[in-house]
Tab-separated table of C-alpha atoms and ligand atoms in Angstrom:
chain	number	residue	atom	x	y	z
A	1	MET	CA	0.004	0.034	0.028
A	2	LYS	CA	1.495	3.353	-0.944
A	3	ASN	CA	-1.170	5.847	0.416
A	4	PHE	CA	-4.388	5.297	2.331
A	5	ILE	CA	-6.752	7.879	1.031
A	6	SER	CA	-9.762	5.675	0.074
A	7	VAL	CA	-11.038	2.260	-0.273
A	8	HIS	CA	-9.317	2.417	-3.714
A	9	ASP	CA	-6.044	2.094	-2.030
A	10	VAL	CA	-6.837	-1.279	-0.745
A	11	THR	CA	-6.595	-4.437	-2.751
A	12	ASP	CA	-8.372	-6.787	-0.457
A	13	ILE	CA	-10.715	-5.121	2.360
A	14	ASP	CA	-11.195	-8.694	3.935
A	15	SER	CA	-7.478	-9.296	4.148
A	16	LEU	CA	-6.866	-5.878	5.724
A	17	VAL	CA	-9.737	-6.719	8.194
A	18	LYS	CA	-8.067	-10.172	9.024
A	19	THR	CA	-4.849	-8.271	9.547
A	20	ALA	CA	-6.646	-5.937	12.103
A	21	LEU	CA	-8.281	-8.534	14.005
A	22	GLN	CA	-5.040	-10.428	14.348
A	23	TYR	CA	-3.346	-7.417	15.964
A	24	LYS	CA	-6.281	-7.058	18.140
A	25	ALA	CA	-5.816	-10.554	19.414
A	26	SER	CA	-2.016	-9.949	19.566
A	27	PRO	CA	-0.984	-6.496	19.359
A	28	PHE	CA	2.838	-6.728	19.411
A	29	THR	CA	3.385	-9.419	16.797
A	30	ASP	CA	5.061	-6.832	14.475
A	31	LYS	CA	6.651	-4.687	17.357
A	32	SER	CA	9.879	-4.429	15.474
A	33	LEU	CA	8.426	-3.471	11.942
A	34	GLY	CA	8.608	0.378	12.710
A	35	VAL	CA	11.532	0.614	14.811
A	36	HIS	CA	13.525	3.688	13.836
A	37	LYS	CA	10.765	4.835	11.651
A	38	ARG	CA	8.688	8.157	12.286
A	39	LEU	CA	5.045	9.039	11.693
A	40	GLY	CA	4.082	12.490	11.574
A	41	CYS	CA	0.471	13.016	12.287
A	42	LEU	CA	-0.625	16.652	11.148
A	43	PHE	CA	-4.052	17.996	12.596
A	44	LEU	CA	-5.705	20.896	10.707
A	45	ASN	CA	-8.832	20.019	12.832
A	46	PRO	CA	-9.694	18.617	16.269
A	47	SER	CA	-9.819	15.001	17.024
A	48	MET	CA	-9.705	12.554	20.097
A	49	ARG	CA	-9.940	9.131	18.787
A	50	THR	CA	-8.144	9.463	15.517
A	51	ARG	CA	-5.267	11.166	17.163
A	52	LEU	CA	-4.877	8.720	19.971
A	53	SER	CA	-5.532	5.317	18.336
A	54	THR	CA	-3.120	6.197	15.505
A	55	GLN	CA	-0.228	6.975	17.991
A	56	ILE	CA	-1.029	3.734	19.759
A	57	ALA	CA	-1.028	1.827	16.567
A	58	ALA	CA	2.388	3.244	15.535
A	59	GLN	CA	3.758	2.428	19.063
A	60	ASN	CA	2.460	-1.088	18.731
A	61	LEU	CA	4.602	-1.366	15.526
A	62	GLY	CA	7.635	0.217	17.187
A	63	MET	CA	7.280	3.427	15.370
A	64	GLU	CA	7.480	6.901	16.848
A	65	ALA	CA	4.548	9.137	16.416
A	66	ILE	CA	4.932	12.846	16.425
A	67	VAL	CA	1.761	14.994	16.365
A	68	PHE	CA	1.714	18.463	15.200
A	69	ASN	CA	-1.592	20.407	15.619
A	70	VAL	CA	-0.891	22.508	12.506
A	71	SER	CA	-4.025	24.640	12.893
A	72	GLY	CA	-3.263	25.802	16.535
A	73	GLU	CA	0.561	25.763	16.537
A	74	GLY	CA	1.853	25.884	12.821
A	75	TRP	CA	1.939	28.511	10.489
A	76	SER	CA	-1.048	29.002	8.160
A	77	LEU	CA	-0.682	27.103	5.184
A	78	GLU	CA	-1.398	27.983	1.656
A	79	PHE	CA	-2.526	25.228	-0.782
A	80	GLU	CA	-3.560	26.987	-3.928
A	81	GLU	CA	-0.953	26.903	-6.872
A	82	GLU	CA	0.457	30.110	-7.823
A	83	ALA	CA	-0.925	31.932	-4.841
A	84	ILE	CA	-0.213	35.435	-4.150
A	85	MET	CA	0.482	35.228	-0.569
A	86	SER	CA	-0.281	38.632	0.670
A	87	GLY	CA	-3.364	37.390	2.724
A	88	THR	CA	-3.360	35.261	5.938
A	89	THR	CA	-1.350	32.267	4.675
A	90	VAL	CA	2.232	32.260	5.981
A	91	GLU	CA	3.825	28.981	4.333
A	92	HIS	CA	3.014	27.250	1.104
A	93	VAL	CA	2.240	23.464	1.373
A	94	LYS	CA	4.988	23.129	-1.582
A	95	ASP	CA	7.532	24.386	1.017
A	96	ALA	CA	6.264	22.670	4.164
A	97	ALA	CA	5.494	19.291	2.682
A	98	PRO	CA	8.909	18.427	1.425
A	99	VAL	CA	10.258	19.316	4.944
A	100	PHE	CA	7.696	16.900	6.494
A	101	GLY	CA	8.801	14.228	3.956
A	102	LYS	CA	12.455	14.654	5.465
A	103	TYR	CA	11.439	14.582	9.100
A	104	PHE	CA	9.083	11.469	8.654
A	105	ASP	CA	8.828	8.201	7.012
A	106	ILE	CA	4.819	8.303	6.853
A	107	LEU	CA	2.557	11.182	7.112
A	108	ALA	CA	-0.819	11.202	8.313
A	109	ILE	CA	-3.223	14.290	7.902
A	110	ARG	CA	-6.417	15.318	9.149
A	111	THR	CA	-8.209	18.085	7.096
A	112	PHE	CA	-11.750	19.153	6.994
A	113	PRO	CA	-14.127	20.648	4.302
A	114	SER	CA	-15.086	24.187	4.254
A	115	LEU	CA	-18.643	23.287	3.725
A	116	LYS	CA	-18.716	26.442	1.434
A	117	ASN	CA	-17.729	25.475	-2.059
A	118	ARG	CA	-18.482	21.967	-3.030
A	119	GLU	CA	-16.204	21.681	-5.929
A	120	ASP	CA	-13.128	22.896	-3.782
A	121	ASP	CA	-13.925	20.409	-0.881
A	122	TYR	CA	-14.633	17.576	-3.499
A	123	SER	CA	-11.224	18.189	-5.360
A	124	GLU	CA	-9.536	17.291	-2.127
A	125	LEU	CA	-6.861	19.674	-2.732
A	126	TYR	CA	-5.293	19.812	0.798
A	127	ILE	CA	-4.551	15.999	0.869
A	128	LYS	CA	-3.585	15.851	-2.618
A	129	GLN	CA	-1.157	18.728	-2.211
A	130	PHE	CA	0.392	16.886	0.608
A	131	ILE	CA	0.699	13.807	-1.492
A	132	ARG	CA	2.245	15.665	-4.270
A	133	TYR	CA	4.786	17.419	-2.409
A	134	ALA	CA	5.773	15.326	0.590
A	135	GLY	CA	7.461	12.504	-1.243
A	136	ILE	CA	6.500	9.814	1.550
A	137	PRO	CA	3.266	7.692	1.921
A	138	VAL	CA	0.237	9.818	3.093
A	139	VAL	CA	-2.497	8.401	5.265
A	140	SER	CA	-5.955	10.328	5.649
A	141	LEU	CA	-7.025	10.906	9.101
A	142	GLU	CA	-10.124	12.244	7.489
A	143	SER	CA	-10.313	14.472	4.427
A	144	ALA	CA	-12.822	16.910	3.125
A	145	THR	CA	-15.080	14.141	1.915
A	146	LEU	CA	-13.867	10.820	3.121
A	147	HIS	CA	-12.704	9.143	6.601
A	148	PRO	CA	-11.256	5.773	5.415
A	149	LEU	CA	-9.762	4.737	8.748
A	150	GLN	CA	-13.259	5.131	10.355
A	151	SER	CA	-14.716	3.144	7.694
A	152	LEU	CA	-12.355	0.193	7.923
A	153	THR	CA	-12.795	0.219	11.555
A	154	ASP	CA	-16.563	-0.060	10.885
A	155	ILE	CA	-16.254	-2.849	8.668
A	156	ILE	CA	-14.062	-4.560	11.314
A	157	THR	CA	-16.497	-4.090	13.928
A	158	ILE	CA	-19.259	-5.576	11.860
A	159	THR	CA	-17.220	-8.531	10.919
A	160	GLU	CA	-16.329	-8.955	14.591
A	161	VAL	CA	-19.842	-8.874	15.765
A	162	PHE	CA	-21.793	-10.397	12.841
A	163	LYS	CA	-21.324	-14.266	13.089
A	164	GLU	CA	-24.130	-15.679	10.691
A	165	GLU	CA	-23.601	-17.148	7.161
A	166	ARG	CA	-25.979	-14.746	5.407
A	167	LYS	CA	-25.138	-11.232	4.528
A	168	PRO	CA	-26.192	-8.673	7.221
A	169	LYS	CA	-28.626	-5.745	6.642
A	170	ILE	CA	-26.952	-2.426	7.346
A	171	VAL	CA	-28.735	0.688	7.419
A	172	LEU	CA	-26.943	4.013	7.334
A	173	SER	CA	-29.578	6.290	9.027
A	174	TRP	CA	-29.304	10.245	8.971
A	175	ALA	CA	-29.665	11.909	12.293
A	176	PRO	CA	-30.455	15.481	13.417
A	177	HIS	CA	-27.868	17.833	14.507
A	178	VAL	CA	-27.387	21.364	15.687
A	179	LYS	CA	-24.975	22.387	12.857
A	180	PRO	CA	-24.161	21.345	9.325
A	181	LEU	CA	-21.560	18.568	9.511
A	182	PRO	CA	-19.354	17.146	6.610
A	183	GLN	CA	-20.448	14.213	4.396
A	184	CYS	CA	-17.197	12.413	5.053
A	185	VAL	CA	-18.320	9.581	7.455
A	186	ALA	CA	-21.328	8.931	5.347
A	187	ASN	CA	-19.664	8.782	1.990
A	188	SER	CA	-16.793	6.767	3.205
A	189	PHE	CA	-19.110	4.263	5.072
A	190	SER	CA	-21.056	4.040	1.918
A	191	GLN	CA	-17.921	3.614	-0.346
A	192	TRP	CA	-16.549	0.868	1.753
A	193	VAL	CA	-19.679	-1.155	2.460
A	194	ASN	CA	-20.424	-1.040	-1.353
A	195	ALA	CA	-16.863	-2.244	-2.239
A	196	TRP	CA	-16.954	-4.780	0.461
A	197	GLY	CA	-20.166	-6.222	-1.003
A	198	ARG	CA	-20.822	-8.411	1.689
A	199	ALA	CA	-23.996	-6.658	3.208
A	200	ASP	CA	-27.461	-5.581	2.138
A	201	PHE	CA	-27.015	-1.868	2.307
A	202	VAL	CA	-29.847	0.611	2.896
A	203	ILE	CA	-29.399	4.383	3.402
A	204	THR	CA	-32.189	6.645	4.911
A	205	HIS	CA	-32.371	10.277	5.142
A	206	PRO	CA	-34.914	13.215	4.800
A	207	GLU	CA	-35.585	14.468	1.270
A	208	ASP	CA	-32.666	16.664	0.070
A	209	TYR	CA	-30.011	15.040	1.895
A	210	GLU	CA	-29.101	12.636	-0.957
A	211	LEU	CA	-25.377	11.913	-0.792
A	212	SER	CA	-22.970	11.750	-4.184
A	213	GLU	CA	-24.011	8.839	-6.205
A	214	GLU	CA	-20.299	8.370	-6.590
A	215	PHE	CA	-20.314	6.801	-3.006
A	216	THR	CA	-23.769	5.436	-2.686
A	217	LYS	CA	-24.163	3.753	-6.051
A	218	GLY	CA	-25.390	-0.028	-5.225
A	219	ALA	CA	-27.205	1.052	-2.025
A	220	THR	CA	-31.022	0.990	-1.744
A	221	ILE	CA	-32.044	4.720	-0.640
A	222	THR	CA	-35.272	5.577	0.984
A	223	HIS	CA	-36.789	8.582	2.823
A	224	HIS	CA	-38.800	6.371	5.128
A	225	GLN	CA	-36.636	5.585	8.146
A	226	GLU	CA	-38.989	2.939	9.573
A	227	GLU	CA	-39.200	1.113	6.452
A	228	ALA	CA	-35.419	1.004	6.248
A	229	LEU	CA	-35.173	-0.290	9.717
A	230	GLN	CA	-37.052	-3.362	9.123
A	231	GLY	CA	-34.917	-6.323	9.790
A	232	ALA	CA	-31.811	-4.425	10.195
A	233	ASP	CA	-28.872	-6.223	11.831
A	234	PHE	CA	-26.877	-2.856	12.010
A	235	VAL	CA	-27.945	0.642	12.372
A	236	TYR	CA	-25.297	3.295	11.674
A	237	VAL	CA	-26.382	6.650	12.715
A	238	LYS	CA	-24.798	9.952	11.493
A	239	ASN	CA	-25.831	13.380	10.624
A	240	TRP	CA	-24.446	14.936	7.302
A	241	SER	CA	-25.357	18.316	5.721
A	242	THR	CA	-26.903	18.626	2.086
A	243	TYR	CA	-24.611	17.719	-1.039
A	244	HIS	CA	-26.707	19.486	-3.757
A	245	ASP	CA	-27.471	22.778	-2.225
A	246	TYR	CA	-24.067	22.396	-0.556
A	247	GLY	CA	-23.187	22.386	3.092
A	248	LYS	CA	-26.792	23.204	4.665
A	249	LEU	CA	-28.790	22.044	7.430
A	250	TYR	CA	-32.393	22.513	6.609
A	251	GLU	CA	-34.085	20.768	9.476
A	252	SER	CA	-33.210	19.080	12.591
A	253	ASP	CA	-36.357	17.155	12.978
A	254	PRO	CA	-36.201	15.198	16.145
A	255	LYS	CA	-38.503	12.485	14.716
A	256	TRP	CA	-35.275	11.248	12.807
A	257	MET	CA	-33.355	10.557	16.098
A	258	LEU	CA	-33.232	6.525	16.901
A	259	THR	CA	-35.037	5.586	19.806
A	260	ASN	CA	-35.621	1.970	21.477
A	261	LYS	CA	-39.212	1.914	20.000
A	262	LYS	CA	-37.836	2.241	16.647
A	263	LEU	CA	-35.159	-0.354	17.108
A	264	GLU	CA	-38.121	-2.833	17.799
A	265	LEU	CA	-38.376	-2.817	14.044
A	266	THR	CA	-34.981	-4.307	13.494
A	267	ASN	CA	-33.553	-7.747	13.813
A	268	GLN	CA	-32.127	-6.610	17.348
A	269	ALA	CA	-29.849	-4.334	15.670
A	270	ARG	CA	-26.629	-3.179	16.921
A	271	VAL	CA	-26.018	0.587	16.896
A	272	MET	CA	-23.021	2.337	15.525
A	273	HIS	CA	-21.888	5.991	15.485
A	274	CYS	CA	-18.395	7.076	14.844
A	275	LEU	CA	-18.314	9.627	17.868
A	276	PRO	CA	-18.372	12.346	19.160
A	277	VAL	CA	-22.085	12.158	19.448
A	278	ARG	CA	-24.717	14.957	20.541
A	279	ARG	CA	-26.644	12.714	23.161
A	280	ASN	CA	-30.408	13.336	22.746
A	281	VAL	CA	-30.022	15.051	19.448
A	282	GLU	CA	-28.290	12.444	17.188
A	283	LEU	CA	-28.738	9.824	19.636
A	284	SER	CA	-30.884	9.052	22.646
A	285	ASP	CA	-29.463	8.091	25.922
A	286	GLU	CA	-31.650	5.106	26.002
A	287	ILE	CA	-29.678	3.759	22.994
A	288	LEU	CA	-26.166	4.911	23.861
A	289	ASP	CA	-26.613	3.606	27.396
A	290	GLY	CA	-28.260	0.261	26.446
A	291	PRO	CA	-27.214	-3.104	25.318
A	292	ALA	CA	-27.752	-2.289	21.465
A	293	SER	CA	-24.890	0.043	21.398
A	294	ILE	CA	-21.431	-0.822	20.094
A	295	VAL	CA	-20.035	2.671	20.036
A	296	THR	CA	-17.225	1.752	22.297
A	297	GLN	CA	-16.058	-1.307	20.784
A	298	GLN	CA	-16.298	0.600	17.518
A	299	ALA	CA	-13.979	3.420	18.785
A	300	ALA	CA	-11.679	0.819	20.325
A	301	ASN	CA	-11.205	-0.959	16.878
A	302	ARG	CA	-9.804	2.356	15.586
A	303	VAL	CA	-6.554	1.186	16.868
A	304	TRP	CA	-6.379	-1.968	14.984
A	305	ALA	CA	-7.492	-0.420	11.809
A	306	ALA	CA	-4.664	2.166	11.759
A	307	GLN	CA	-2.092	-0.589	12.753
A	308	ALA	CA	-3.248	-2.824	9.815
A	309	VAL	CA	-2.732	0.372	7.605
A	310	LEU	CA	0.481	1.442	9.028
A	311	SER	CA	1.853	-2.165	8.693
A	312	ALA	CA	0.716	-2.677	5.140
A	313	ILE	CA	2.510	0.568	4.205
A	314	LEU	CA	5.573	-0.407	6.176
A	315	LYS	CA	5.586	-3.753	4.538
A	316	SER	CA	5.471	-2.338	1.133
A	317	LYS	CA	8.105	0.586	1.536
B	401	LIG	N1	-14.373	9.356	14.864
B	401	LIG	C1	-13.514	10.222	14.959
B	401	LIG	O1	-12.768	10.593	13.976
B	401	LIG	O2	-13.476	10.883	16.053
B	401	LIG	P1	-12.241	12.014	16.488
B	401	LIG	O3	-12.796	13.152	15.633
B	401	LIG	O4	-12.316	12.093	17.785
B	401	LIG	O5	-10.905	11.788	15.929
């Protein structure tokens, strides 16, 4: 594996999931793989799980992980080619990224969308500029449109929990929120579940919250949440803002919040969320504190997803 930006960087999802679960069973099997190697973790946005799980994963492989909060502590970066830097940006990525390339063996980066201009966000300029100029492998810790380490984690968790021979029914259900959020997690989850091909996949959301077909093609899409929930084995709850009239939150209708009553429609579904979650807005206390929730198991699995990806990159270097 050269970079890890989306599911397209993975040749065999099941094999990566198997490696991750092997690391979960035996975290230090490859404890010498990353000795004398350094991982640079650049954060242009806040994080808790991604930051900590990636550091732990690197350490399990014997790698040193150095975290740099670019947005809070670094120079303000410019990403546009031929920019006249007379505004607020201080350093061009063309100058900064090659330096990171000399300091580190792998670069892991979290960026975020503006949610103002769809074309800009979906061009993935920030992460592409790092790939272009760093000269070392780049791992996405969430980009403007995708969150591949989260999605790999989600498939790991579903594989770990679901033991039946048949395909599970997985429902991605839109949830209310107080502000517009990126489409990254929903895009990425859709992209990975479709590529995995081992589930009956249904996406449910209010009208006007269609995601890009680039990621959802292959899924069944319905505006009727209760119909979607019938017989579900997993319900993945997530808010996202509008894609077409870009970056808006038209409504926050509480009727879209998952409750125990709605869960009765499912096949004793397990409930997933990437966290952080707004309690009693996106998901009710009764679900998060009840037996259906696997959100902590899911977040814990972030370590093994990151370890499998770093290991694949180190092995192919
Ligand atoms: N799920 C996730 O990416 O969490 P953080 O934003 O805390 O890293």
